[in-house]
Amino acid sequence: MSTLIDSTLEMRCVRYRRELHLPAKIDFDSRRILLQIGAHYGAVTMPGDLGERVQARLREAAIAGPVVDHPRARRWTFLTGPCRPDSLTATASAELFRLYATVACAGSQIVLPSP
């Protein structure tokens, strides 16, 4: 995802909605911008070094999508299509756990970068 430079939380959220077509919402208590995971979006979060390798492979396959960088946490979140919890096998879940990667499915939210 390209770097967004906005002066307020509200301006950033509007930009996510208008330019990136993400149904972002502001949580005023935490002062964060959130994206609801569910019917339209899923997400996979992983360490940044793994994220760089995954992004390179996706680009080679011409299937790159939105990626959210969390610099302080050194993690990347790849936005995906909707997730079905029953689609992850025990083997896949164990491998993701070993790689410190998590899959967000319906009912969860991810934090989008804020100013």
Short mmCIF file of the C-alpha atoms (twelve columns), coordinates in Angstrom:
data_MODEL
# 
_entry.id   MODEL 
# 
loop_
_atom_site.group_PDB 
_atom_site.id 
_atom_site.type_symbol 
_atom_site.label_atom_id 
_atom_site.label_alt_id 
_atom_site.label_comp_id 
_atom_site.label_asym_id 
_atom_site.label_seq_id 
_atom_site.Cartn_x 
_atom_site.Cartn_y 
_atom_site.Cartn_z 
_atom_site.pdbx_PDB_model_num 
ATOM 1   C CA . MET A 1   0.000   0.000   0.000   1 
ATOM 2   C CA . SER A 2   1.406   3.365   -0.864  1 
ATOM 3   C CA . THR A 3   2.252   5.756   1.914   1 
ATOM 4   C CA . LEU A 4   -0.643  7.999   2.805   1 
ATOM 5   C CA . ILE A 5   0.087   11.490  4.116   1 
ATOM 6   C CA . ASP A 6   -2.947  13.008  5.821   1 
ATOM 7   C CA . SER A 7   -3.145  15.399  8.707   1 
ATOM 8   C CA . THR A 8   -6.106  13.942  10.566  1 
ATOM 9   C CA . LEU A 9   -7.610  10.595  11.404  1 
ATOM 10  C CA . GLU A 10  -10.803 11.587  9.618   1 
ATOM 11  C CA . MET A 11  -8.984  12.617  6.426   1 
ATOM 12  C CA . ARG A 12  -7.089  9.331   6.350   1 
ATOM 13  C CA . CYS A 13  -10.253 7.308   6.848   1 
ATOM 14  C CA . VAL A 14  -12.020 9.180   4.033   1 
ATOM 15  C CA . ARG A 15  -9.050  8.499   1.790   1 
ATOM 16  C CA . TYR A 16  -9.218  4.764   2.541   1 
ATOM 17  C CA . ARG A 17  -12.892 4.809   1.577   1 
ATOM 18  C CA . ARG A 18  -12.666 6.987   -1.551  1 
ATOM 19  C CA . GLU A 19  -9.341  6.052   -3.096  1 
ATOM 20  C CA . LEU A 20  -8.860  2.480   -1.923  1 
ATOM 21  C CA . HIS A 21  -12.546 1.540   -1.677  1 
ATOM 22  C CA . LEU A 22  -12.071 0.010   1.772   1 
ATOM 23  C CA . PRO A 23  -15.022 0.306   4.181   1 
ATOM 24  C CA . ALA A 24  -12.811 1.717   6.923   1 
ATOM 25  C CA . LYS A 25  -14.311 3.098   10.126  1 
ATOM 26  C CA . ILE A 26  -12.881 5.144   12.950  1 
ATOM 27  C CA . ASP A 27  -12.913 3.795   16.481  1 
ATOM 28  C CA . PHE A 28  -12.930 7.089   18.345  1 
ATOM 29  C CA . ASP A 29  -12.144 5.480   21.723  1 
ATOM 30  C CA . SER A 30  -8.834  4.035   20.527  1 
ATOM 31  C CA . ARG A 31  -8.245  6.699   17.819  1 
ATOM 32  C CA . ARG A 32  -7.659  3.967   15.241  1 
ATOM 33  C CA . ILE A 33  -8.967  3.233   11.792  1 
ATOM 34  C CA . LEU A 34  -10.427 -0.268  11.534  1 
ATOM 35  C CA . LEU A 35  -11.421 -2.604  8.726   1 
ATOM 36  C CA . GLN A 36  -14.010 -5.237  9.552   1 
ATOM 37  C CA . ILE A 37  -13.064 -8.735  8.434   1 
ATOM 38  C CA . GLY A 38  -15.920 -10.864 7.207   1 
ATOM 39  C CA . ALA A 39  -18.054 -11.161 4.082   1 
ATOM 40  C CA . HIS A 40  -15.773 -9.101  1.829   1 
ATOM 41  C CA . TYR A 41  -12.285 -9.191  3.359   1 
ATOM 42  C CA . GLY A 42  -9.915  -11.545 5.081   1 
ATOM 43  C CA . ALA A 43  -6.353  -10.882 6.185   1 
ATOM 44  C CA . VAL A 44  -3.092  -12.673 6.818   1 
ATOM 45  C CA . THR A 45  -0.575  -10.993 9.137   1 
ATOM 46  C CA . MET A 46  3.064   -12.038 9.300   1 
ATOM 47  C CA . PRO A 47  6.533   -10.812 10.217  1 
ATOM 48  C CA . GLY A 48  7.893   -8.194  7.805   1 
ATOM 49  C CA . ASP A 49  10.750  -10.336 6.473   1 
ATOM 50  C CA . LEU A 50  8.317   -13.100 5.541   1 
ATOM 51  C CA . GLY A 51  5.940   -10.477 4.130   1 
ATOM 52  C CA . GLU A 52  8.640   -9.221  1.775   1 
ATOM 53  C CA . ARG A 53  9.200   -12.735 0.431   1 
ATOM 54  C CA . VAL A 54  5.462   -13.382 0.071   1 
ATOM 55  C CA . GLN A 55  4.933   -10.069 -1.735  1 
ATOM 56  C CA . ALA A 56  7.758   -10.867 -4.173  1 
ATOM 57  C CA . ARG A 57  6.198   -14.254 -4.979  1 
ATOM 58  C CA . LEU A 58  2.756   -12.695 -5.427  1 
ATOM 59  C CA . ARG A 59  4.171   -10.068 -7.779  1 
ATOM 60  C CA . GLU A 60  5.831   -12.793 -9.859  1 
ATOM 61  C CA . ALA A 61  2.424   -14.453 -10.159 1 
ATOM 62  C CA . ALA A 62  0.759   -11.079 -10.893 1 
ATOM 63  C CA . ILE A 63  -1.642  -11.438 -7.974  1 
ATOM 64  C CA . ALA A 64  -0.485  -8.672  -5.657  1 
ATOM 65  C CA . GLY A 65  -3.181  -7.066  -3.531  1 
ATOM 66  C CA . PRO A 66  -3.295  -4.489  -0.747  1 
ATOM 67  C CA . VAL A 67  -0.625  -4.808  1.941   1 
ATOM 68  C CA . VAL A 68  -0.624  -2.898  5.220   1 
ATOM 69  C CA . ASP A 69  2.758   -2.235  6.828   1 
ATOM 70  C CA . HIS A 70  2.913   -2.005  10.625  1 
ATOM 71  C CA . PRO A 71  6.466   -0.585  11.015  1 
ATOM 72  C CA . ARG A 72  6.644   -0.459  14.813  1 
ATOM 73  C CA . ALA A 73  5.471   -4.066  15.089  1 
ATOM 74  C CA . ARG A 74  7.575   -5.084  12.064  1 
ATOM 75  C CA . ARG A 75  4.577   -6.981  10.654  1 
ATOM 76  C CA . TRP A 76  2.720   -6.893  7.357   1 
ATOM 77  C CA . THR A 77  -0.958  -7.591  6.769   1 
ATOM 78  C CA . PHE A 78  -2.104  -8.846  3.370   1 
ATOM 79  C CA . LEU A 79  -5.762  -8.133  2.639   1 
ATOM 80  C CA . THR A 80  -7.412  -11.114 0.998   1 
ATOM 81  C CA . GLY A 81  -10.822 -12.301 -0.029  1 
ATOM 82  C CA . PRO A 82  -13.164 -13.612 2.664   1 
ATOM 83  C CA . CYS A 83  -11.868 -16.381 4.876   1 
ATOM 84  C CA . ARG A 84  -13.689 -19.583 5.701   1 
ATOM 85  C CA . PRO A 85  -12.475 -20.864 9.090   1 
ATOM 86  C CA . ASP A 86  -13.016 -24.468 7.956   1 
ATOM 87  C CA . SER A 87  -10.682 -23.962 4.969   1 
ATOM 88  C CA . LEU A 88  -7.507  -24.133 7.100   1 
ATOM 89  C CA . THR A 89  -6.221  -27.631 7.647   1 
ATOM 90  C CA . ALA A 90  -4.452  -28.592 10.859  1 
ATOM 91  C CA . THR A 91  -1.193  -28.849 8.914   1 
ATOM 92  C CA . ALA A 92  -1.613  -25.368 7.406   1 
ATOM 93  C CA . SER A 93  -2.522  -23.902 10.799  1 
ATOM 94  C CA . ALA A 94  0.565   -25.463 12.380  1 
ATOM 95  C CA . GLU A 95  2.810   -24.121 9.623   1 
ATOM 96  C CA . LEU A 96  1.360   -20.610 9.940   1 
ATOM 97  C CA . PHE A 97  1.850   -20.756 13.708  1 
ATOM 98  C CA . ARG A 98  5.478   -21.803 13.205  1 
ATOM 99  C CA . LEU A 99  5.997   -18.790 10.902  1 
ATOM 100 C CA . TYR A 100 4.316   -16.383 13.392  1 
ATOM 101 C CA . ALA A 101 1.558   -15.723 10.854  1 
ATOM 102 C CA . THR A 102 -2.115  -15.327 11.688  1 
ATOM 103 C CA . VAL A 103 -5.270  -15.497 9.596   1 
ATOM 104 C CA . ALA A 104 -8.094  -13.102 10.415  1 
ATOM 105 C CA . CYS A 105 -11.557 -14.429 9.667   1 
ATOM 106 C CA . ALA A 106 -15.112 -13.160 10.094  1 
ATOM 107 C CA . GLY A 107 -15.791 -11.178 13.213  1 
ATOM 108 C CA . SER A 108 -12.328 -9.709  13.655  1 
ATOM 109 C CA . GLN A 109 -10.962 -6.309  12.720  1 
ATOM 110 C CA . ILE A 110 -7.589  -5.114  11.531  1 
ATOM 111 C CA . VAL A 111 -6.036  -1.739  12.262  1 
ATOM 112 C CA . LEU A 112 -5.152  0.368   9.240   1 
ATOM 113 C CA . PRO A 113 -2.297  2.888   9.440   1 
ATOM 114 C CA . SER A 114 -3.313  6.205   10.938  1 
ATOM 115 C CA . PRO A 115 -1.591  9.608   10.893  1 
# 
